[in-house]
Every structure is written in C-alpha cells, then in structure tokens.
PDB file of C-alpha atoms in Angstrom:
ATOM      1  CA  UNK A   1      11.420 -18.934  12.514  1.00 72.00           C
ATOM      2  CA  UNK A   2      12.712 -18.554  16.041  1.00 71.00           C
ATOM      3  CA  UNK A   3      10.979 -16.282  18.511  1.00 63.00           C
ATOM      4  CA  UNK A   4      12.872 -14.204  21.064  1.00 62.00           C
ATOM      5  CA  UNK A   5      10.514 -13.817  24.008  1.00 59.00           C
ATOM      6  CA  UNK A   6      11.040 -11.584  27.051  1.00 56.00           C
ATOM      7  CA  UNK A   7       9.040  -9.186  29.188  1.00 52.00           C
ATOM      8  CA  UNK A   8       8.983  -6.683  26.312  1.00 53.00           C
ATOM      9  CA  UNK A   9       7.073  -8.994  23.991  1.00 66.00           C
ATOM     10  CA  UNK A  10       8.500 -11.132  21.242  1.00 84.00           C
ATOM     11  CA  UNK A  11      10.395 -10.802  17.988  1.00 90.00           C
ATOM     12  CA  UNK A  12      10.603 -13.501  15.346  1.00 93.00           C
ATOM     13  CA  UNK A  13      13.865 -13.971  13.477  1.00 94.00           C
ATOM     14  CA  UNK A  14      15.699 -16.386  11.207  1.00 95.00           C
ATOM     15  CA  UNK A  15      19.389 -16.867  10.496  1.00 95.00           C
ATOM     16  CA  UNK A  16      21.335 -18.453   7.638  1.00 96.00           C
ATOM     17  CA  UNK A  17      24.957 -18.990   6.718  1.00 97.00           C
ATOM     18  CA  UNK A  18      28.180 -18.462   8.610  1.00 95.00           C
ATOM     19  CA  UNK A  19      30.670 -15.634   8.817  1.00 97.00           C
ATOM     20  CA  UNK A  20      30.608 -11.934   9.793  1.00 97.00           C
ATOM     21  CA  UNK A  21      27.028 -11.062  10.798  1.00 98.00           C
ATOM     22  CA  UNK A  22      24.729  -9.072   8.515  1.00 98.00           C
ATOM     23  CA  UNK A  23      21.316  -7.870   9.705  1.00 98.00           C
ATOM     24  CA  UNK A  24      18.603  -7.181   7.118  1.00 98.00           C
ATOM     25  CA  UNK A  25      15.774  -4.886   8.299  1.00 98.00           C
ATOM     26  CA  UNK A  26      12.633  -4.992   6.183  1.00 98.00           C
ATOM     27  CA  UNK A  27      10.412  -2.267   4.744  1.00 98.00           C
ATOM     28  CA  UNK A  28       7.189  -1.042   6.337  1.00 96.00           C
ATOM     29  CA  UNK A  29       5.018  -2.815   3.756  1.00 96.00           C
ATOM     30  CA  UNK A  30       6.869  -6.109   4.018  1.00 98.00           C
ATOM     31  CA  UNK A  31       8.417  -8.556   6.458  1.00 97.00           C
ATOM     32  CA  UNK A  32      11.626 -10.599   6.581  1.00 97.00           C
ATOM     33  CA  UNK A  33      10.650 -12.473   3.409  1.00 97.00           C
ATOM     34  CA  UNK A  34      11.325  -9.434   1.216  1.00 98.00           C
ATOM     35  CA  UNK A  35      15.016 -10.431   1.375  1.00 98.00           C
ATOM     36  CA  UNK A  36      14.514 -14.014   0.145  1.00 98.00           C
ATOM     37  CA  UNK A  37      16.235 -13.471  -3.200  1.00 98.00           C
ATOM     38  CA  UNK A  38      19.407 -11.897  -1.776  1.00 98.00           C
ATOM     39  CA  UNK A  39      19.956 -14.177   1.224  1.00 98.00           C
ATOM     40  CA  UNK A  40      21.475 -17.250  -0.519  1.00 97.00           C
ATOM     41  CA  UNK A  41      24.436 -15.329  -1.966  1.00 97.00           C
ATOM     42  CA  UNK A  42      25.014 -13.334   1.215  1.00 98.00           C
ATOM     43  CA  UNK A  43      24.819 -16.474   3.362  1.00 97.00           C
ATOM     44  CA  UNK A  44      27.753 -18.000   1.465  1.00 97.00           C
ATOM     45  CA  UNK A  45      30.017 -15.480   3.222  1.00 97.00           C
ATOM     46  CA  UNK A  46      28.035 -14.151   6.180  1.00 98.00           C
ATOM     47  CA  UNK A  47      25.714 -15.040   9.021  1.00 97.00           C
ATOM     48  CA  UNK A  48      22.542 -13.426   7.704  1.00 98.00           C
ATOM     49  CA  UNK A  49      19.982 -12.356  10.309  1.00 97.00           C
ATOM     50  CA  UNK A  50      16.464 -11.349   9.353  1.00 97.00           C
ATOM     51  CA  UNK A  51      13.720 -10.430  11.797  1.00 96.00           C
ATOM     52  CA  UNK A  52      10.180  -9.075  11.741  1.00 96.00           C
ATOM     53  CA  UNK A  53       9.700  -5.666  13.314  1.00 96.00           C
ATOM     54  CA  UNK A  54       6.952  -5.378  15.921  1.00 95.00           C
ATOM     55  CA  UNK A  55       3.531  -5.756  14.358  1.00 95.00           C
ATOM     56  CA  UNK A  56       4.947  -7.169  11.113  1.00 96.00           C
ATOM     57  CA  UNK A  57       5.159 -10.741   9.885  1.00 95.00           C
ATOM     58  CA  UNK A  58       5.278 -13.135  12.848  1.00 93.00           C
ATOM     59  CA  UNK A  59       6.337 -10.582  15.478  1.00 94.00           C
ATOM     60  CA  UNK A  60       3.592  -9.522  17.862  1.00 92.00           C
ATOM     61  CA  UNK A  61       2.425  -5.903  17.918  1.00 94.00           C
ATOM     62  CA  UNK A  62       3.612  -3.888  20.919  1.00 92.00           C
ATOM     63  CA  UNK A  63       1.582  -3.698  24.124  1.00 89.00           C
ATOM     64  CA  UNK A  64       3.468  -0.732  25.558  1.00 90.00           C
ATOM     65  CA  UNK A  65       6.083   1.900  24.709  1.00 92.00           C
ATOM     66  CA  UNK A  66       9.039   0.651  22.670  1.00 92.00           C
ATOM     67  CA  UNK A  67      11.807   1.725  20.323  1.00 93.00           C
ATOM     68  CA  UNK A  68      12.787  -0.210  17.232  1.00 95.00           C
ATOM     69  CA  UNK A  69      16.435   0.462  18.051  1.00 95.00           C
ATOM     70  CA  UNK A  70      16.038  -1.138  21.493  1.00 94.00           C
ATOM     71  CA  UNK A  71      14.499  -4.213  19.881  1.00 94.00           C
ATOM     72  CA  UNK A  72      17.421  -4.535  17.499  1.00 96.00           C
ATOM     73  CA  UNK A  73      19.906  -4.118  20.347  1.00 96.00           C
ATOM     74  CA  UNK A  74      18.376  -6.890  22.441  1.00 92.00           C
ATOM     75  CA  UNK A  75      18.245  -9.161  19.389  1.00 95.00           C
ATOM     76  CA  UNK A  76      21.971  -8.662  18.803  1.00 96.00           C
ATOM     77  CA  UNK A  77      22.673  -9.240  22.494  1.00 94.00           C
ATOM     78  CA  UNK A  78      20.545 -12.389  22.403  1.00 93.00           C
ATOM     79  CA  UNK A  79      22.504 -13.704  19.417  1.00 94.00           C
ATOM     80  CA  UNK A  80      25.860 -12.649  20.861  1.00 95.00           C
ATOM     81  CA  UNK A  81      26.924 -10.277  18.067  1.00 97.00           C
ATOM     82  CA  UNK A  82      28.974  -7.257  19.116  1.00 96.00           C
ATOM     83  CA  UNK A  83      29.230  -5.511  15.737  1.00 97.00           C
ATOM     84  CA  UNK A  84      27.158  -6.111  12.640  1.00 98.00           C
ATOM     85  CA  UNK A  85      26.747  -4.972   9.088  1.00 98.00           C
ATOM     86  CA  UNK A  86      23.310  -3.313   8.845  1.00 98.00           C
ATOM     87  CA  UNK A  87      21.164  -3.253   5.707  1.00 98.00           C
ATOM     88  CA  UNK A  88      17.768  -1.560   5.926  1.00 98.00           C
ATOM     89  CA  UNK A  89      14.995  -0.956   3.386  1.00 98.00           C
ATOM     90  CA  UNK A  90      12.477   1.894   3.583  1.00 98.00           C
ATOM     91  CA  UNK A  91      11.305   2.090   7.214  1.00 96.00           C
ATOM     92  CA  UNK A  92      13.877  -0.568   8.037  1.00 97.00           C
ATOM     93  CA  UNK A  93      16.470   1.754   6.557  1.00 97.00           C
ATOM     94  CA  UNK A  94      15.493   4.452   9.004  1.00 96.00           C
ATOM     95  CA  UNK A  95      15.710   1.936  11.863  1.00 96.00           C
ATOM     96  CA  UNK A  96      19.233   1.097  10.673  1.00 97.00           C
ATOM     97  CA  UNK A  97      20.188   4.789  10.541  1.00 97.00           C
ATOM     98  CA  UNK A  98      18.783   5.378  14.030  1.00 96.00           C
ATOM     99  CA  UNK A  99      20.644   2.356  15.374  1.00 97.00           C
ATOM    100  CA  UNK A 100      23.877   3.643  13.863  1.00 97.00           C
ATOM    101  CA  UNK A 101      23.319   6.982  15.604  1.00 96.00           C
ATOM    102  CA  UNK A 102      22.419   5.540  19.007  1.00 94.00           C
ATOM    103  CA  UNK A 103      24.742   2.514  19.092  1.00 96.00           C
ATOM    104  CA  UNK A 104      27.688   3.382  16.818  1.00 96.00           C
ATOM    105  CA  UNK A 105      29.945   0.873  18.572  1.00 97.00           C
ATOM    106  CA  UNK A 106      27.678  -1.979  17.420  1.00 98.00           C
ATOM    107  CA  UNK A 107      27.758  -1.118  13.693  1.00 98.00           C
ATOM    108  CA  UNK A 108      30.507  -2.151  11.281  1.00 98.00           C
ATOM    109  CA  UNK A 109      28.879  -0.739   8.134  1.00 98.00           C
ATOM    110  CA  UNK A 110      25.523   0.604   6.994  1.00 98.00           C
ATOM    111  CA  UNK A 111      23.455   0.205   3.807  1.00 98.00           C
ATOM    112  CA  UNK A 112      20.364   2.399   3.475  1.00 98.00           C
ATOM    113  CA  UNK A 113      17.824   1.592   0.754  1.00 98.00           C
ATOM    114  CA  UNK A 114      14.975   4.074   0.159  1.00 98.00           C
ATOM    115  CA  UNK A 115      14.695   5.183   3.792  1.00 97.00           C
ATOM    116  CA  UNK A 116      12.329   8.015   4.808  1.00 96.00           C
ATOM    117  CA  UNK A 117      13.564  11.337   6.165  1.00 95.00           C
ATOM    118  CA  UNK A 118      12.019  12.682   9.395  1.00 92.00           C
ATOM    119  CA  UNK A 119      10.171  15.942   8.795  1.00 92.00           C
ATOM    120  CA  UNK A 120      10.487  15.767   5.006  1.00 95.00           C
ATOM    121  CA  UNK A 121       8.269  18.163   3.025  1.00 96.00           C
ATOM    122  CA  UNK A 122       6.287  15.528   1.145  1.00 97.00           C
ATOM    123  CA  UNK A 123       5.066  16.094  -2.389  1.00 97.00           C
ATOM    124  CA  UNK A 124       1.426  16.328  -3.435  1.00 97.00           C
ATOM    125  CA  UNK A 125       1.737  12.774  -4.761  1.00 96.00           C
ATOM    126  CA  UNK A 126       2.732  11.435  -1.364  1.00 97.00           C
ATOM    127  CA  UNK A 127       0.030  13.432   0.420  1.00 97.00           C
ATOM    128  CA  UNK A 128      -2.589  12.052  -1.984  1.00 97.00           C
ATOM    129  CA  UNK A 129      -1.377   8.493  -1.363  1.00 97.00           C
ATOM    130  CA  UNK A 130      -1.634   8.953   2.406  1.00 97.00           C
ATOM    131  CA  UNK A 131      -5.134  10.428   2.074  1.00 98.00           C
ATOM    132  CA  UNK A 132      -6.281   7.514  -0.100  1.00 97.00           C
ATOM    133  CA  UNK A 133      -5.009   4.966   2.411  1.00 97.00           C
ATOM    134  CA  UNK A 134      -6.645   6.861   5.279  1.00 97.00           C
ATOM    135  CA  UNK A 135     -10.003   6.987   3.456  1.00 98.00           C
ATOM    136  CA  UNK A 136      -9.914   3.273   2.712  1.00 98.00           C
ATOM    137  CA  UNK A 137      -9.101   2.330   6.295  1.00 97.00           C
ATOM    138  CA  UNK A 138     -11.742   4.699   7.678  1.00 96.00           C
ATOM    139  CA  UNK A 139     -14.291   2.984   5.445  1.00 97.00           C
ATOM    140  CA  UNK A 140     -13.162  -0.439   6.662  1.00 96.00           C
ATOM    141  CA  UNK A 141     -11.989  -1.355   3.157  1.00 98.00           C
ATOM    142  CA  UNK A 142      -8.719  -3.129   3.869  1.00 97.00           C
ATOM    143  CA  UNK A 143      -8.493  -4.483   0.327  1.00 97.00           C
ATOM    144  CA  UNK A 144      -8.573  -0.943  -1.075  1.00 98.00           C
ATOM    145  CA  UNK A 145      -5.874   0.150   1.374  1.00 98.00           C
ATOM    146  CA  UNK A 146      -3.705  -2.787   0.298  1.00 98.00           C
ATOM    147  CA  UNK A 147      -4.246  -1.896  -3.370  1.00 98.00           C
ATOM    148  CA  UNK A 148      -3.266   1.711  -2.692  1.00 98.00           C
ATOM    149  CA  UNK A 149       0.021   0.569  -1.161  1.00 98.00           C
ATOM    150  CA  UNK A 150       0.722  -1.875  -3.965  1.00 98.00           C
ATOM    151  CA  UNK A 151       0.211   0.874  -6.533  1.00 97.00           C
ATOM    152  CA  UNK A 152       2.485   3.295  -4.725  1.00 97.00           C
ATOM    153  CA  UNK A 153       5.323   1.076  -3.550  1.00 97.00           C
ATOM    154  CA  UNK A 154       5.341  -1.966  -5.816  1.00 97.00           C
ATOM    155  CA  UNK A 155       4.257  -0.609  -9.201  1.00 97.00           C
ATOM    156  CA  UNK A 156       5.482   2.915  -8.475  1.00 96.00           C
ATOM    157  CA  UNK A 157       4.804   6.081 -10.451  1.00 94.00           C
ATOM    158  CA  UNK A 158       7.022   5.282 -13.434  1.00 93.00           C
ATOM    159  CA  UNK A 159       5.738   1.958 -14.807  1.00 95.00           C
ATOM    160  CA  UNK A 160       2.634  -0.065 -15.626  1.00 96.00           C
ATOM    161  CA  UNK A 161       1.686  -3.272 -13.865  1.00 96.00           C
ATOM    162  CA  UNK A 162       2.756  -5.340 -16.868  1.00 96.00           C
ATOM    163  CA  UNK A 163       6.288  -4.084 -16.254  1.00 95.00           C
ATOM    164  CA  UNK A 164       6.325  -5.466 -12.696  1.00 96.00           C
ATOM    165  CA  UNK A 165       7.694  -8.963 -12.124  1.00 95.00           C
ATOM    166  CA  UNK A 166       4.976 -11.603 -12.129  1.00 94.00           C
ATOM    167  CA  UNK A 167       3.851 -12.551  -8.628  1.00 96.00           C
ATOM    168  CA  UNK A 168       5.572  -9.675  -6.846  1.00 97.00           C
ATOM    169  CA  UNK A 169       2.330  -7.972  -5.814  1.00 97.00           C
ATOM    170  CA  UNK A 170       0.868 -11.272  -4.610  1.00 96.00           C
ATOM    171  CA  UNK A 171       3.909 -11.875  -2.389  1.00 97.00           C
ATOM    172  CA  UNK A 172       3.277  -8.587  -0.615  1.00 98.00           C
ATOM    173  CA  UNK A 173      -0.491  -8.638  -0.099  1.00 97.00           C
ATOM    174  CA  UNK A 174      -0.341 -10.566   3.167  1.00 97.00           C
ATOM    175  CA  UNK A 175       2.545  -8.546   4.672  1.00 98.00           C
ATOM    176  CA  UNK A 176       0.825  -5.282   3.748  1.00 98.00           C
ATOM    177  CA  UNK A 177      -2.457  -6.427   5.310  1.00 97.00           C
ATOM    178  CA  UNK A 178      -0.649  -7.361   8.512  1.00 97.00           C
ATOM    179  CA  UNK A 179       1.118  -4.000   8.668  1.00 97.00           C
ATOM    180  CA  UNK A 180      -2.131  -2.099   8.087  1.00 97.00           C
ATOM    181  CA  UNK A 181      -4.029  -4.071  10.728  1.00 97.00           C
ATOM    182  CA  UNK A 182      -1.332  -3.323  13.301  1.00 96.00           C
ATOM    183  CA  UNK A 183      -0.227   0.158  12.271  1.00 95.00           C
ATOM    184  CA  UNK A 184      -2.375   2.077  14.761  1.00 94.00           C
ATOM    185  CA  UNK A 185      -1.075  -0.023  17.656  1.00 94.00           C
ATOM    186  CA  UNK A 186       2.511   0.304  16.464  1.00 93.00           C
ATOM    187  CA  UNK A 187       2.100   4.047  15.968  1.00 91.00           C
ATOM    188  CA  UNK A 188       0.564   4.486  19.408  1.00 91.00           C
ATOM    189  CA  UNK A 189       3.434   2.801  21.236  1.00 92.00           C
ATOM    190  CA  UNK A 190       6.462   3.599  19.078  1.00 90.00           C
ATOM    191  CA  UNK A 191       8.723   6.232  20.606  1.00 86.00           C
ATOM    192  CA  UNK A 192       9.586   7.586  17.183  1.00 77.00           C
ATOM    193  CA  UNK A 193      12.773   8.181  15.250  1.00 73.00           C
ATOM    194  CA  UNK A 194      16.115   9.522  16.401  1.00 76.00           C
ATOM    195  CA  UNK A 195      16.927  12.986  15.057  1.00 75.00           C
ATOM    196  CA  UNK A 196      20.679  12.748  15.338  1.00 80.00           C
ATOM    197  CA  UNK A 197      23.395  14.415  13.300  1.00 90.00           C
ATOM    198  CA  UNK A 198      24.127  12.234  10.280  1.00 95.00           C
ATOM    199  CA  UNK A 199      27.629  13.686  10.086  1.00 93.00           C
ATOM    200  CA  UNK A 200      28.329  11.624  13.211  1.00 93.00           C
ATOM    201  CA  UNK A 201      27.976   8.354  11.284  1.00 96.00           C
ATOM    202  CA  UNK A 202      31.560   7.292  10.687  1.00 95.00           C
ATOM    203  CA  UNK A 203      31.150   3.749   9.343  1.00 97.00           C
ATOM    204  CA  UNK A 204      31.267   2.876   5.631  1.00 98.00           C
ATOM    205  CA  UNK A 205      27.827   3.647   4.204  1.00 98.00           C
ATOM    206  CA  UNK A 206      26.072   2.677   0.992  1.00 98.00           C
ATOM    207  CA  UNK A 207      22.879   4.451  -0.073  1.00 98.00           C
ATOM    208  CA  UNK A 208      20.627   2.805  -2.653  1.00 98.00           C
ATOM    209  CA  UNK A 209      18.055   4.599  -4.801  1.00 98.00           C
ATOM    210  CA  UNK A 210      15.549   3.048  -7.211  1.00 98.00           C
ATOM    211  CA  UNK A 211      15.181   5.198 -10.296  1.00 97.00           C
ATOM    212  CA  UNK A 212      11.549   4.057 -10.657  1.00 98.00           C
ATOM    213  CA  UNK A 213      10.729   5.025  -7.063  1.00 98.00           C
ATOM    214  CA  UNK A 214       8.647   8.002  -5.960  1.00 97.00           C
ATOM    215  CA  UNK A 215      10.573  11.222  -6.631  1.00 97.00           C
ATOM    216  CA  UNK A 216      10.542  12.109  -2.920  1.00 98.00           C
ATOM    217  CA  UNK A 217      12.548   8.997  -2.054  1.00 98.00           C
ATOM    218  CA  UNK A 218      15.030   9.560  -4.837  1.00 98.00           C
ATOM    219  CA  UNK A 219      15.631  13.042  -3.427  1.00 98.00           C
ATOM    220  CA  UNK A 220      15.869  11.698   0.123  1.00 98.00           C
ATOM    221  CA  UNK A 221      18.364   9.032  -0.912  1.00 98.00           C
ATOM    222  CA  UNK A 222      20.641  11.647  -2.416  1.00 97.00           C
ATOM    223  CA  UNK A 223      20.279  13.687   0.758  1.00 97.00           C
ATOM    224  CA  UNK A 224      21.422  10.747   2.895  1.00 98.00           C
ATOM    225  CA  UNK A 225      24.361  10.232   0.556  1.00 98.00           C
ATOM    226  CA  UNK A 226      25.379  13.870   0.815  1.00 97.00           C
ATOM    227  CA  UNK A 227      25.037  14.178   4.596  1.00 97.00           C
ATOM    228  CA  UNK A 228      26.642  10.920   5.744  1.00 98.00           C
ATOM    229  CA  UNK A 229      30.406  11.372   5.426  1.00 97.00           C
ATOM    230  CA  UNK A 230      31.934   9.245   2.685  1.00 96.00           C
ATOM    231  CA  UNK A 231      28.632   7.590   1.730  1.00 98.00           C
ATOM    232  CA  UNK A 232      28.493   5.936  -1.687  1.00 98.00           C
ATOM    233  CA  UNK A 233      25.305   6.392  -3.742  1.00 98.00           C
ATOM    234  CA  UNK A 234      24.192   3.588  -6.058  1.00 98.00           C
ATOM    235  CA  UNK A 235      21.184   3.976  -8.349  1.00 98.00           C
ATOM    236  CA  UNK A 236      19.229   0.940  -9.535  1.00 98.00           C
ATOM    237  CA  UNK A 237      17.599   1.684 -12.904  1.00 98.00           C
ATOM    238  CA  UNK A 238      15.073  -1.194 -12.845  1.00 97.00           C
ATOM    239  CA  UNK A 239      13.928  -0.785  -9.232  1.00 98.00           C
ATOM    240  CA  UNK A 240      11.074   1.119  -7.656  1.00 98.00           C
ATOM    241  CA  UNK A 241      10.812   1.389  -3.848  1.00 98.00           C
ATOM    242  CA  UNK A 242      11.685  -2.212  -2.941  1.00 98.00           C
ATOM    243  CA  UNK A 243      15.128  -2.605  -4.474  1.00 98.00           C
ATOM    244  CA  UNK A 244      15.708  -6.045  -2.924  1.00 98.00           C
ATOM    245  CA  UNK A 245      12.619  -7.401  -4.676  1.00 98.00           C
ATOM    246  CA  UNK A 246      12.839  -5.525  -7.981  1.00 98.00           C
ATOM    247  CA  UNK A 247      16.571  -5.910  -8.567  1.00 98.00           C
ATOM    248  CA  UNK A 248      17.918  -8.641  -6.265  1.00 98.00           C
ATOM    249  CA  UNK A 249      20.838  -9.614  -8.512  1.00 98.00           C
ATOM    250  CA  UNK A 250      21.987  -6.022  -8.899  1.00 98.00           C
ATOM    251  CA  UNK A 251      21.627  -5.353  -5.181  1.00 98.00           C
ATOM    252  CA  UNK A 252      23.525  -8.519  -4.295  1.00 98.00           C
ATOM    253  CA  UNK A 253      26.328  -7.524  -6.667  1.00 98.00           C
ATOM    254  CA  UNK A 254      26.568  -4.154  -4.908  1.00 98.00           C
ATOM    255  CA  UNK A 255      26.332  -5.534  -1.379  1.00 98.00           C
ATOM    256  CA  UNK A 256      28.847  -8.388  -1.542  1.00 97.00           C
ATOM    257  CA  UNK A 257      31.998  -6.269  -2.016  1.00 96.00           C
ATOM    258  CA  UNK A 258      30.646  -3.573   0.298  1.00 97.00           C
ATOM    259  CA  UNK A 259      29.947  -6.019   3.126  1.00 96.00           C
ATOM    260  CA  UNK A 260      33.334  -7.665   2.649  1.00 94.00           C
ATOM    261  CA  UNK A 261      35.179  -4.433   3.468  1.00 86.00           C
TER     262      UNK A 261
END
C-alpha cells in the first residue's frame, strides 16, 4: 500500500485498474481488504481506489480532531480526481453519504451498503450487542469483543455459522481487533457525522440491503432509499451486513452497470 503523509497524520491506500475513478470505503469492522473479491471486475473498467480509514488497517489512529470527509477530500486531491463514484459499506457508507452532502461537486454517483442512520432508535438486539461488546472491553477480553462482533456482523441473526462461507470470520479477526484497539481514540477525535438533508443528494444513488442483516439495518436501508431522490434499492438475499464479502458476485453484477452510467 501507499501512504499519504501530511501534517494531519497518514492514510494508507491502494489503487488498481484504469478508467473513471471509483472509491470504495470499508466498514467499521473491516479495512480495505473487505473489497478484495469485487476489485478485479471493477478494475477492468475503472481506477479503483481503496483506503483505510483512520485507526483501521494500516492507517494510523488520529492524534487530534478530524473528519472522515476531510480525509477523503485530501485523498482525492492528492490523487488528482475531481469527481468520483463512491461506494461505502456500513460506517464507510455513512462516510460516503456525508461526503456527498458536504462536497456534492466531487461525487458522480453514490452506492450505500448497510450504512447506519444518525440518531436511529436501535432495537433491543442492537442495544444488547453494544452492551456485550462494552462488557468484554471493560474486562480486557479483546477476544470476546471480537467474537461478539463476528456473531453480530458476520454470522448475523438469521443463519448459523455453518451457513457462513468458510474462512470469512478468520479474514475479519485482525481488522476487528485493530478497530477495537483504536476505537476510543477514533471516537475521541472524530468530529462526528453530517446531519444534512438527504433530499439534497442529486446524484444517481444505489442502496444495498442484505436480507440476512440485522433488522435495524434493513429498515435503515429502505429509509435511505426512500429519502434520497431517485435512489434504487437492491436487496441481496444471501448477504448479512457485509454484502461485498457475502455476495461479491451479486454486488459486482449490480455495481458494474450502475457505475457505468
């Protein structure tokens, strides 16, 4: 990977292919590698840019106040891309939405996969998950906290572990550990999300929902699709929260014609 270093810290990124630029923003329990299975097909037609958010993967945690949208802007400026196609998963999906609200002139199209909703009234299931993670971290049991996240986001509420692709959980253990180790620092310095009016997003938008995901995120996905003008909702029947890892072929088939528009 290449590291962009400046007085704000550093971000690690990798590019592949040639053509109109596409930026893939990873989930909060992953890093840039979550997109490995979709990159080859996209890179046949596009310059595909992946980077690690601060405190994830190979990007250093923040040492002072920052905004994820500012980081993305300086990465695009560094690479010389005026307008890009944005694809974001989970927390990365919210970063992509925020960037579209704050820098609409830099976005050609937007794909949002299982992004959170600021201020959402979370279900008892989500509250219990958060409490279990908090207890594990308070007890210094990082392995238990990792297992809690794997159960919630990789297996999901609608399937058994034997129904999950072999090796998928193992691919995410290290990224989850890194995110958990750095989450307090990231949370302390992050300036939070942008609470803009989604009706102001005027670019073509695709919203992806995994039918095996937590019910909250299925509801949120439909809310994004209803509030962003002209957004197209696509449901992935074999995917839980991480659509790009559970259903890479199906996601690629949906993204290629969308990104070509």
